[in-house]
PDB file of C-alpha atoms and ligand atoms in Angstrom:
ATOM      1  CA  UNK T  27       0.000   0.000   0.000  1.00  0.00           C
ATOM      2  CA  UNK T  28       1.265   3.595  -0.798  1.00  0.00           C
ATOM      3  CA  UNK T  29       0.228   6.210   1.143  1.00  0.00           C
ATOM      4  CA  UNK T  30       0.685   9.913  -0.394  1.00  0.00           C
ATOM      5  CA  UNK T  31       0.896  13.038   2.110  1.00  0.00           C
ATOM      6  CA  UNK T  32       0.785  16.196   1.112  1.00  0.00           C
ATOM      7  CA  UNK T  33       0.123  19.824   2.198  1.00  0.00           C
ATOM      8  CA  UNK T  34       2.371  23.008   2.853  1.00  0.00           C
ATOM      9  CA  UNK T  35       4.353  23.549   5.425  1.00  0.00           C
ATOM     10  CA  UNK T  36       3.864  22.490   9.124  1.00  0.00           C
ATOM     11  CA  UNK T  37       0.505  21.226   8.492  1.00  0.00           C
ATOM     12  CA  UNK T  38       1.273  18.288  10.382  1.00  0.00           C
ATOM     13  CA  UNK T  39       1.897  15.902   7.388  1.00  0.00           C
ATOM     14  CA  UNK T  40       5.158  15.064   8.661  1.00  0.00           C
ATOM     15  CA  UNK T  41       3.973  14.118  12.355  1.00  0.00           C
ATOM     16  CA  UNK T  42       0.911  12.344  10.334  1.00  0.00           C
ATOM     17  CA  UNK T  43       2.875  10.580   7.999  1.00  0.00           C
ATOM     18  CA  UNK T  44       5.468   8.922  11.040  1.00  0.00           C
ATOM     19  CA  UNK T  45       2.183   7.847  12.866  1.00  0.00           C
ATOM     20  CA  UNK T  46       0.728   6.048  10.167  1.00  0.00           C
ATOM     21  CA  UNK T  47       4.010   4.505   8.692  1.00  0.00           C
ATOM     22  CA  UNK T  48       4.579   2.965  12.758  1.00  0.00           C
ATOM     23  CA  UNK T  49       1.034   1.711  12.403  1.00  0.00           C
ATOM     24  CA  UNK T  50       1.222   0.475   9.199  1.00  0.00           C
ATOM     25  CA  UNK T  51       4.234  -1.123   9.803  1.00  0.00           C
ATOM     26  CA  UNK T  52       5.577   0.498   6.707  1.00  0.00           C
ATOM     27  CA  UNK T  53       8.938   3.027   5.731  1.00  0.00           C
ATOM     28  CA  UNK T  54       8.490   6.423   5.507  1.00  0.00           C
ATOM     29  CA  UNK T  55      10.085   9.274   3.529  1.00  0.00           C
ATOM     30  CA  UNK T  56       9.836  12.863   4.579  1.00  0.00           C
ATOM     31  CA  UNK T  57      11.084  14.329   1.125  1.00  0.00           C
ATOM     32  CA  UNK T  58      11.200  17.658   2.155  1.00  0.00           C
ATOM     33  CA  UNK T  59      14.534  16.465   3.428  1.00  0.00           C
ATOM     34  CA  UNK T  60      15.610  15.660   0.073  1.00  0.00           C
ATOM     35  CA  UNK T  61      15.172  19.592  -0.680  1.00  0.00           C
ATOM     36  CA  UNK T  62      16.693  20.457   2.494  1.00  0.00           C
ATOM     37  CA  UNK T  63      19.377  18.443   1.818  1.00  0.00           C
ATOM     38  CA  UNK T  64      20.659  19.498  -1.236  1.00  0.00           C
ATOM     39  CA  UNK T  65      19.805  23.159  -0.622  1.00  0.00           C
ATOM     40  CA  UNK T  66      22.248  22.537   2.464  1.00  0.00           C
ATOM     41  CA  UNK T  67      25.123  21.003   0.383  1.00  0.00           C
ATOM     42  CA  UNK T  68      24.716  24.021  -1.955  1.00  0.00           C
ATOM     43  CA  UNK T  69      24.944  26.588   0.938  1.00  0.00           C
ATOM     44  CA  UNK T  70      27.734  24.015   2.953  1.00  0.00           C
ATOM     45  CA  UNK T  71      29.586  24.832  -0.976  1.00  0.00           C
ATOM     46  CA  UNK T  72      29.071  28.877  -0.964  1.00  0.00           C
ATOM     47  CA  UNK T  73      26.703  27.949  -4.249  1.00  0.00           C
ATOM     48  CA  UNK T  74      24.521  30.129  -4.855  1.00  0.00           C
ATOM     49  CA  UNK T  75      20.699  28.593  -4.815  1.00  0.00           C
ATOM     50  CA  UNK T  76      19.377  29.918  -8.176  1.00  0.00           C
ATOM     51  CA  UNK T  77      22.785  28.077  -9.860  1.00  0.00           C
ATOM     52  CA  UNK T  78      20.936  25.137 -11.584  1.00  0.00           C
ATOM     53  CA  UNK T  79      24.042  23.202 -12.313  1.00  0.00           C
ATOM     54  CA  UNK T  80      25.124  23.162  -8.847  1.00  0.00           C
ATOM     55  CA  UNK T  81      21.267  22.460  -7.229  1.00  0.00           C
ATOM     56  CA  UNK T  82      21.177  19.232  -9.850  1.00  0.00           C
ATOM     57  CA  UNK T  83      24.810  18.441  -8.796  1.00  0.00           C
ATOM     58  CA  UNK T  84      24.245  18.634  -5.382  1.00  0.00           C
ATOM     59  CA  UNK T  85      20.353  16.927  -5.822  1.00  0.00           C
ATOM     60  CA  UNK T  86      22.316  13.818  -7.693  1.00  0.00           C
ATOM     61  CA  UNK T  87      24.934  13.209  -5.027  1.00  0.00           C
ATOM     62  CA  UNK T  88      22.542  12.839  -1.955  1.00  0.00           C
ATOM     63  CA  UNK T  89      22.915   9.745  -0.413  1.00  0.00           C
ATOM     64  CA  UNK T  90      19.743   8.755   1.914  1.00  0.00           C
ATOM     65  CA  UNK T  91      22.090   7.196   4.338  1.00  0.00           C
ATOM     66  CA  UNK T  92      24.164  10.438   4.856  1.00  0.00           C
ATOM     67  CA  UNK T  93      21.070  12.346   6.083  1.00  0.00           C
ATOM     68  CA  UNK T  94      21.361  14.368   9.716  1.00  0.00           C
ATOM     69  CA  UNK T  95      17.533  15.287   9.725  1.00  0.00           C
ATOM     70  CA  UNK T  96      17.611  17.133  12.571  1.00  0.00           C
ATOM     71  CA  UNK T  97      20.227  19.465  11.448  1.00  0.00           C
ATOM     72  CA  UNK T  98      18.418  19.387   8.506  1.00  0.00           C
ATOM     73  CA  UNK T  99      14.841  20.955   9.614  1.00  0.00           C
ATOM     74  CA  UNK T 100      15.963  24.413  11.280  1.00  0.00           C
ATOM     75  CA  UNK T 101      14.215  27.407   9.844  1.00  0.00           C
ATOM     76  CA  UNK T 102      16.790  28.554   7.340  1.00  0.00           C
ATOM     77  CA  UNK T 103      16.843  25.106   5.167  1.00  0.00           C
ATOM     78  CA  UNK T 104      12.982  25.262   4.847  1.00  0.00           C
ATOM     79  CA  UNK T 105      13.618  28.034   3.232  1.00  0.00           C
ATOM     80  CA  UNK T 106      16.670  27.147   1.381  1.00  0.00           C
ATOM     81  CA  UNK T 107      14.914  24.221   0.342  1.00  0.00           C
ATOM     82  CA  UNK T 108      11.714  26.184  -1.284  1.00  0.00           C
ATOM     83  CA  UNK T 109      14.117  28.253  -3.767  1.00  0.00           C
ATOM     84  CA  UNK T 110      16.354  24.793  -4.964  1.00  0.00           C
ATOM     85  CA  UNK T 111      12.451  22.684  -5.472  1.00  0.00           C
ATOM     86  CA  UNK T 112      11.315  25.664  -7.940  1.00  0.00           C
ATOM     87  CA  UNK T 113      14.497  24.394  -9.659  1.00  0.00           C
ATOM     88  CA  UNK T 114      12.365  21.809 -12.486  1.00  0.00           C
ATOM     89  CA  UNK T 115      15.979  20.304 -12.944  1.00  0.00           C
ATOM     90  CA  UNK T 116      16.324  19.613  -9.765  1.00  0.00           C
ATOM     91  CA  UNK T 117      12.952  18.240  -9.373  1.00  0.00           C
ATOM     92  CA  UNK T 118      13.640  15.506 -12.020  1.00  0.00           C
ATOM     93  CA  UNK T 119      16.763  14.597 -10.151  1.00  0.00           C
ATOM     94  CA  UNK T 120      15.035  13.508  -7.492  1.00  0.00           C
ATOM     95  CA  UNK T 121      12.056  11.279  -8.810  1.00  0.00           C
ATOM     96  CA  UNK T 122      13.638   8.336  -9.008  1.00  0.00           C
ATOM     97  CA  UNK T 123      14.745   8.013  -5.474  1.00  0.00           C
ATOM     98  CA  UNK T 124      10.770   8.993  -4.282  1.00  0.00           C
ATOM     99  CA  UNK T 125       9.650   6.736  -7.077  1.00  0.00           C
ATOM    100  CA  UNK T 126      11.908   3.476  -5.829  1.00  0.00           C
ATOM    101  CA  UNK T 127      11.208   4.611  -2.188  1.00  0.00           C
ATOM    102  CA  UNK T 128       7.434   4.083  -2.894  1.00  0.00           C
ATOM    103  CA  UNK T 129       7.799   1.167  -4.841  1.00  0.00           C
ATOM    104  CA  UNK T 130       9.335  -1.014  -1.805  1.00  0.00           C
ATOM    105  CA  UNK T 131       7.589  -4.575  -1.510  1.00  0.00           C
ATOM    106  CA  UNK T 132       4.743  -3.935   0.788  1.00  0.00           C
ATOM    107  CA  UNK T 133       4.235  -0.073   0.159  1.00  0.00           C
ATOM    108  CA  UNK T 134       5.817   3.299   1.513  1.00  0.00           C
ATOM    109  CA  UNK T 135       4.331   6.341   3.239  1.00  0.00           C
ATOM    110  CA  UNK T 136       5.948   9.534   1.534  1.00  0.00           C
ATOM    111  CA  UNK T 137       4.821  13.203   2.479  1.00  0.00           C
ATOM    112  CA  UNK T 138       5.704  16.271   0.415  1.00  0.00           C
ATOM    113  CA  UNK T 139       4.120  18.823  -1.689  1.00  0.00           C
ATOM    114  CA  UNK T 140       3.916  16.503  -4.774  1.00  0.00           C
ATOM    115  CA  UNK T 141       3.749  13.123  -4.077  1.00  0.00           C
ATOM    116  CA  UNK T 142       0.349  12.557  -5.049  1.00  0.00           C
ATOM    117  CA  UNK T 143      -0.085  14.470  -8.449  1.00  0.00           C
ATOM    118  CA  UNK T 144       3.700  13.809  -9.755  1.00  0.00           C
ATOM    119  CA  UNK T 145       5.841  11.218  -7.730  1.00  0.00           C
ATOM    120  CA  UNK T 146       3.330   8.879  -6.592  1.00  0.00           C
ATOM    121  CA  UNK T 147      -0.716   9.562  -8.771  1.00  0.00           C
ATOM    122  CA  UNK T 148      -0.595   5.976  -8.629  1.00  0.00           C
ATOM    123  CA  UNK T 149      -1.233   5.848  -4.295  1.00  0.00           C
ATOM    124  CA  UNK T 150      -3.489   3.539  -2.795  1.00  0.00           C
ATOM    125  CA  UNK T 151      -4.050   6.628  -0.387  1.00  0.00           C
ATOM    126  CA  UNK T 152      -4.089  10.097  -0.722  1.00  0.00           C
ATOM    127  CA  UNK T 153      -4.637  12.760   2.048  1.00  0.00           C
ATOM    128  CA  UNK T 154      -3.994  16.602   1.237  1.00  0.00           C
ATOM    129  CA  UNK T 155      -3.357  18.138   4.989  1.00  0.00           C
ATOM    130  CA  UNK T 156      -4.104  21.332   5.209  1.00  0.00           C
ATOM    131  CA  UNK T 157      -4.536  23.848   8.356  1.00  0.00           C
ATOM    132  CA  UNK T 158      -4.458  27.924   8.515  1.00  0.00           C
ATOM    133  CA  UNK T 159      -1.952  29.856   7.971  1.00  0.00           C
ATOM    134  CA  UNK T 160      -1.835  31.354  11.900  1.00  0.00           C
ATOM    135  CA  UNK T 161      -1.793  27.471  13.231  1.00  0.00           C
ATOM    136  CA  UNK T 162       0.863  26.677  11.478  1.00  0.00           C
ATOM    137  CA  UNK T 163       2.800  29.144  12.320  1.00  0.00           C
ATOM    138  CA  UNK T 164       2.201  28.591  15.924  1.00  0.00           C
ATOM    139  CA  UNK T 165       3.188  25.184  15.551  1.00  0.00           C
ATOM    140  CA  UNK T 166       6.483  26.085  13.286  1.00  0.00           C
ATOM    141  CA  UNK T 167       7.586  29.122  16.255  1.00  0.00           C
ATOM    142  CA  UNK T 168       7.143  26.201  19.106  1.00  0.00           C
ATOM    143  CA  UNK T 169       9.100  23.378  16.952  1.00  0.00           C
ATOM    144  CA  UNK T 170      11.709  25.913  16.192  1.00  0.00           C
ATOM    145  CA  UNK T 171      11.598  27.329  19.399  1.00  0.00           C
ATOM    146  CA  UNK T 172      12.332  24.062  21.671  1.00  0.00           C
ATOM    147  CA  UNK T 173      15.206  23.571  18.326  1.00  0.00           C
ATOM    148  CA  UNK T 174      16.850  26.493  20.477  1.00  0.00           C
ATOM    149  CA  UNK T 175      15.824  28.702  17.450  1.00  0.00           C
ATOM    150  CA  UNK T 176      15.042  32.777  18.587  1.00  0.00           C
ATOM    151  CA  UNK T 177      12.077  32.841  16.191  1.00  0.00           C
ATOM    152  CA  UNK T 178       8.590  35.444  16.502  1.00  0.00           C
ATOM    153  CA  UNK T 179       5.413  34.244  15.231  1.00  0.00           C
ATOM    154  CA  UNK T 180       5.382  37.222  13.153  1.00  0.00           C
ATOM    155  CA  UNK T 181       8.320  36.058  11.197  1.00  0.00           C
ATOM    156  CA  UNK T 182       7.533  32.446  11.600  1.00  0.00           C
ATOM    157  CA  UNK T 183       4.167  33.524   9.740  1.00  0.00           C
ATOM    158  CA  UNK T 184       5.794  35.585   7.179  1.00  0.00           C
ATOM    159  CA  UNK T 185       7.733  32.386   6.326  1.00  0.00           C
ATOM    160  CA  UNK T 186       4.556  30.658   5.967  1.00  0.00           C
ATOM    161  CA  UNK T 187       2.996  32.634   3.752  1.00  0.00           C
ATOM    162  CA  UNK T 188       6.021  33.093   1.687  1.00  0.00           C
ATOM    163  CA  UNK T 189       7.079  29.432   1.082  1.00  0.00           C
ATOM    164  CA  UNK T 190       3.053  28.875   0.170  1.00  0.00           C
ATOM    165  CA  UNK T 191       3.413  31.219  -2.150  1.00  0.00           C
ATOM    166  CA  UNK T 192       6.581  30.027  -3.715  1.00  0.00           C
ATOM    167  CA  UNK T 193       5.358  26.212  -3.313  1.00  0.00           C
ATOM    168  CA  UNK T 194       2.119  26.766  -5.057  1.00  0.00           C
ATOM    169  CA  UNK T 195       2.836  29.380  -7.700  1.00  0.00           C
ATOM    170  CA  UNK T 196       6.058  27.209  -9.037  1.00  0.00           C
ATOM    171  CA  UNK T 197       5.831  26.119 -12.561  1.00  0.00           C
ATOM    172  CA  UNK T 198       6.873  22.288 -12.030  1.00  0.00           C
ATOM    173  CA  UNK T 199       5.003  20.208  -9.830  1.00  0.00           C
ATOM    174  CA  UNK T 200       3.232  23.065  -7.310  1.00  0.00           C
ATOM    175  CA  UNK T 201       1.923  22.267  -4.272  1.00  0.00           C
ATOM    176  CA  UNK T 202      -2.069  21.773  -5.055  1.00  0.00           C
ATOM    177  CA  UNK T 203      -4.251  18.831  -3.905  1.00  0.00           C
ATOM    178  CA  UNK T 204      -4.731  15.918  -6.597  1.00  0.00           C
ATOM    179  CA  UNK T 205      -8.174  15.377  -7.735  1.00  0.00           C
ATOM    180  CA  UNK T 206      -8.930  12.323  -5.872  1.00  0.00           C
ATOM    181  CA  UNK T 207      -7.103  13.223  -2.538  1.00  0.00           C
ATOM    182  CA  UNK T 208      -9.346  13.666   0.865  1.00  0.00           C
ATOM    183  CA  UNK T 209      -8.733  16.746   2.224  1.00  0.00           C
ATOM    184  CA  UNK T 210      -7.795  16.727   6.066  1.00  0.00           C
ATOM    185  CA  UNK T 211      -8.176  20.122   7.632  1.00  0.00           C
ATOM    186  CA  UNK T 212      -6.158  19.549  11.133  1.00  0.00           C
ATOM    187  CA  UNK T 213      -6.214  23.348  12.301  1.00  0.00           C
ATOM    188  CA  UNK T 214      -8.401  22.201  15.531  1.00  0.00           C
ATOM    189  CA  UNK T 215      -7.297  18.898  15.684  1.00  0.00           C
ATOM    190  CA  UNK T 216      -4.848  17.440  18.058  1.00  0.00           C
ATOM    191  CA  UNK T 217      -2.218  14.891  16.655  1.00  0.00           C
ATOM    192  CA  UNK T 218      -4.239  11.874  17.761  1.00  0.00           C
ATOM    193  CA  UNK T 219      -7.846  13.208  16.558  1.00  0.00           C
ATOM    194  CA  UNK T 220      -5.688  13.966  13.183  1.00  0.00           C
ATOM    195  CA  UNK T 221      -4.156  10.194  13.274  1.00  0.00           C
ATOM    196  CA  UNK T 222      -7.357   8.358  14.038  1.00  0.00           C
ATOM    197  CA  UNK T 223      -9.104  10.660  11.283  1.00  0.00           C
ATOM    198  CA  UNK T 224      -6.477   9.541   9.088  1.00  0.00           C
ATOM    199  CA  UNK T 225      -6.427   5.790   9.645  1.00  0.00           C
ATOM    200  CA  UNK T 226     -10.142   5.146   9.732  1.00  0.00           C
ATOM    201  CA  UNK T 227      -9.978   7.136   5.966  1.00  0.00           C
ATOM    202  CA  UNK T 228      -7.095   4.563   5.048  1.00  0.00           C
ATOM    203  CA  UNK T 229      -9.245   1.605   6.406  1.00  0.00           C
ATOM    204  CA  UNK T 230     -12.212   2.491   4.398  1.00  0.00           C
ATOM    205  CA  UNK T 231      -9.739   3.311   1.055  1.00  0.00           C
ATOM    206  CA  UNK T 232      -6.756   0.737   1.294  1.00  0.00           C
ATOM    207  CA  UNK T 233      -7.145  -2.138  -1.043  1.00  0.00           C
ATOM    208  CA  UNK T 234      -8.649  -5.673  -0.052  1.00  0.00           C
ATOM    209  CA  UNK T 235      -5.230  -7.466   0.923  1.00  0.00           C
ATOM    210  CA  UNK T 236      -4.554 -10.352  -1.811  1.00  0.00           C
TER     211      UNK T 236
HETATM  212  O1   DC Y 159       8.192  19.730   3.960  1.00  0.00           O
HETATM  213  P1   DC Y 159       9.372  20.658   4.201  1.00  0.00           P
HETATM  214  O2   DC Y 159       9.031  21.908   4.950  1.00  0.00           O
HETATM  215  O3   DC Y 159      10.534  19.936   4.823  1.00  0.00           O
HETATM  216  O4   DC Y 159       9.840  21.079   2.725  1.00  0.00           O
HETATM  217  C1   DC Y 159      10.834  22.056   2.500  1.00  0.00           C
HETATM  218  C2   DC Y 159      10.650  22.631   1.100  1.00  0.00           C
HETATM  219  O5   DC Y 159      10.957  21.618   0.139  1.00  0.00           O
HETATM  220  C3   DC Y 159       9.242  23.085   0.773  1.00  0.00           C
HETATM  221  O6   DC Y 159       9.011  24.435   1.093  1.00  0.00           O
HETATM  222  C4   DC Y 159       9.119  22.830  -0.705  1.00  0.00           C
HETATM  223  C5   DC Y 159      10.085  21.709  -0.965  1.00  0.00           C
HETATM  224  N1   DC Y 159       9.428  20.412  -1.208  1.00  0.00           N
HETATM  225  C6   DC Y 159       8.925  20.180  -2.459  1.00  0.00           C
HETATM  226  O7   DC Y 159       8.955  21.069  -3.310  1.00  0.00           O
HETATM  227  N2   DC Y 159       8.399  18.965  -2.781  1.00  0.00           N
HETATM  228  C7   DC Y 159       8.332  17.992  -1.869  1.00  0.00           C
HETATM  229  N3   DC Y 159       7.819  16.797  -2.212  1.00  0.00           N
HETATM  230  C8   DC Y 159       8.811  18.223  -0.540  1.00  0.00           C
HETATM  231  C9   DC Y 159       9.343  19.459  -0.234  1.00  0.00           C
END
């Protein structure tokens, strides 16, 4: 079973999508980290992010196994990782990781801004998470915060609103819901009210096993 999760940033797909991969019993790929990553290797290289040669460069030498995800998800790579995944180029280097990932005997759970319409419009499963703008942010400044980050919710929701912007207006792959996703609005929801929400729509979706 493949389950596609996608929505813009600090929705909750990520906590969503680690719930339901334990449950499931299945791996899970946060590929946000993909962008982070190679925006970080650019910036780790004094690159400059619009230089496409060195975002596909950089994109084609990521090893899964090197990832440090938690150095990976402070607030300057989110946004690092926005400008390199308008980068089309860069975009193509990096569907045939997602695409194997998914394809693993028994099924993946992958959450991103695309994995339902582009990587993955095959999914057994697809949930769009979405929440507003201001509970986002509140949820970004606290995760940043206990990171040891000096953030404001002002800026935090300046961010927000940028990197929707950028993630939804790029030509290649924006972030947008695919026409047969269900739509999970967890702005009042806690993480358990979202995960139970989530599994009984899996239950009712997922494929008769063989
Ligand atoms: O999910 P995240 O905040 O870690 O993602 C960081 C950025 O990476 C996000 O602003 C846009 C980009 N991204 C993308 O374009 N496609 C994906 N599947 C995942 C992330």
């Amino acid at each position: 079973m493949i389950i596609a999760i996608d929505g813009p940033a600090a929705s909750g797909k990520g906590t969503l999508a680690k719930r339901l991969a334990a449950y499931y019993g299945l791996p899970h790929l946060d590929t946000g980290l993909l962008y982070r990553a190679t925006a970080k290797a650019m910036l780790d290289a004094d690159q400059s992010l619009q230089n496409i040669e060195a975002a596909v460069s950089a994109a084609r030498g990521l090893a899964l196994i090197d990832f440090d995800a938690d150095a990976l998800r402070g607030r300057e790579m989110g946004e690092a990782a926005s400008i390199v995944a308008a980068i089309p180029q860069v975009r193509e280097a990096l569907n045939a990781v997602q695409r194997n990932f998914a394809h693993r005997p028994g099924g993946a759970v992958l959450d991103g801004r695309d994995i339902g319409t582009v990587i993955c419009p095959e999914a057994d499963v697809k949930i769009f998470v979405i929440a507003s703008a201001d509970a986002r942010a509140q949820r970004r400044a606290l995760e940043l915060g206990q990171r040891g980050e000096k953030v404001t919710f002002t800026d935090i929701l300046a961010d927000i609103k940028q990197r929707d912007m950028r993630d939804s207006q790029r030509m290649t792959a924006p972030l947008k819901a695919a026409a047969d996703a269900v739509v999970l609005d967890t702005t009042n929801l806690s993480v358990d009210t979202a995960f139970q929400a989530a599994r009984s729509m899996i239950d009712r979706l997922r494929p008769e096993p063989a």
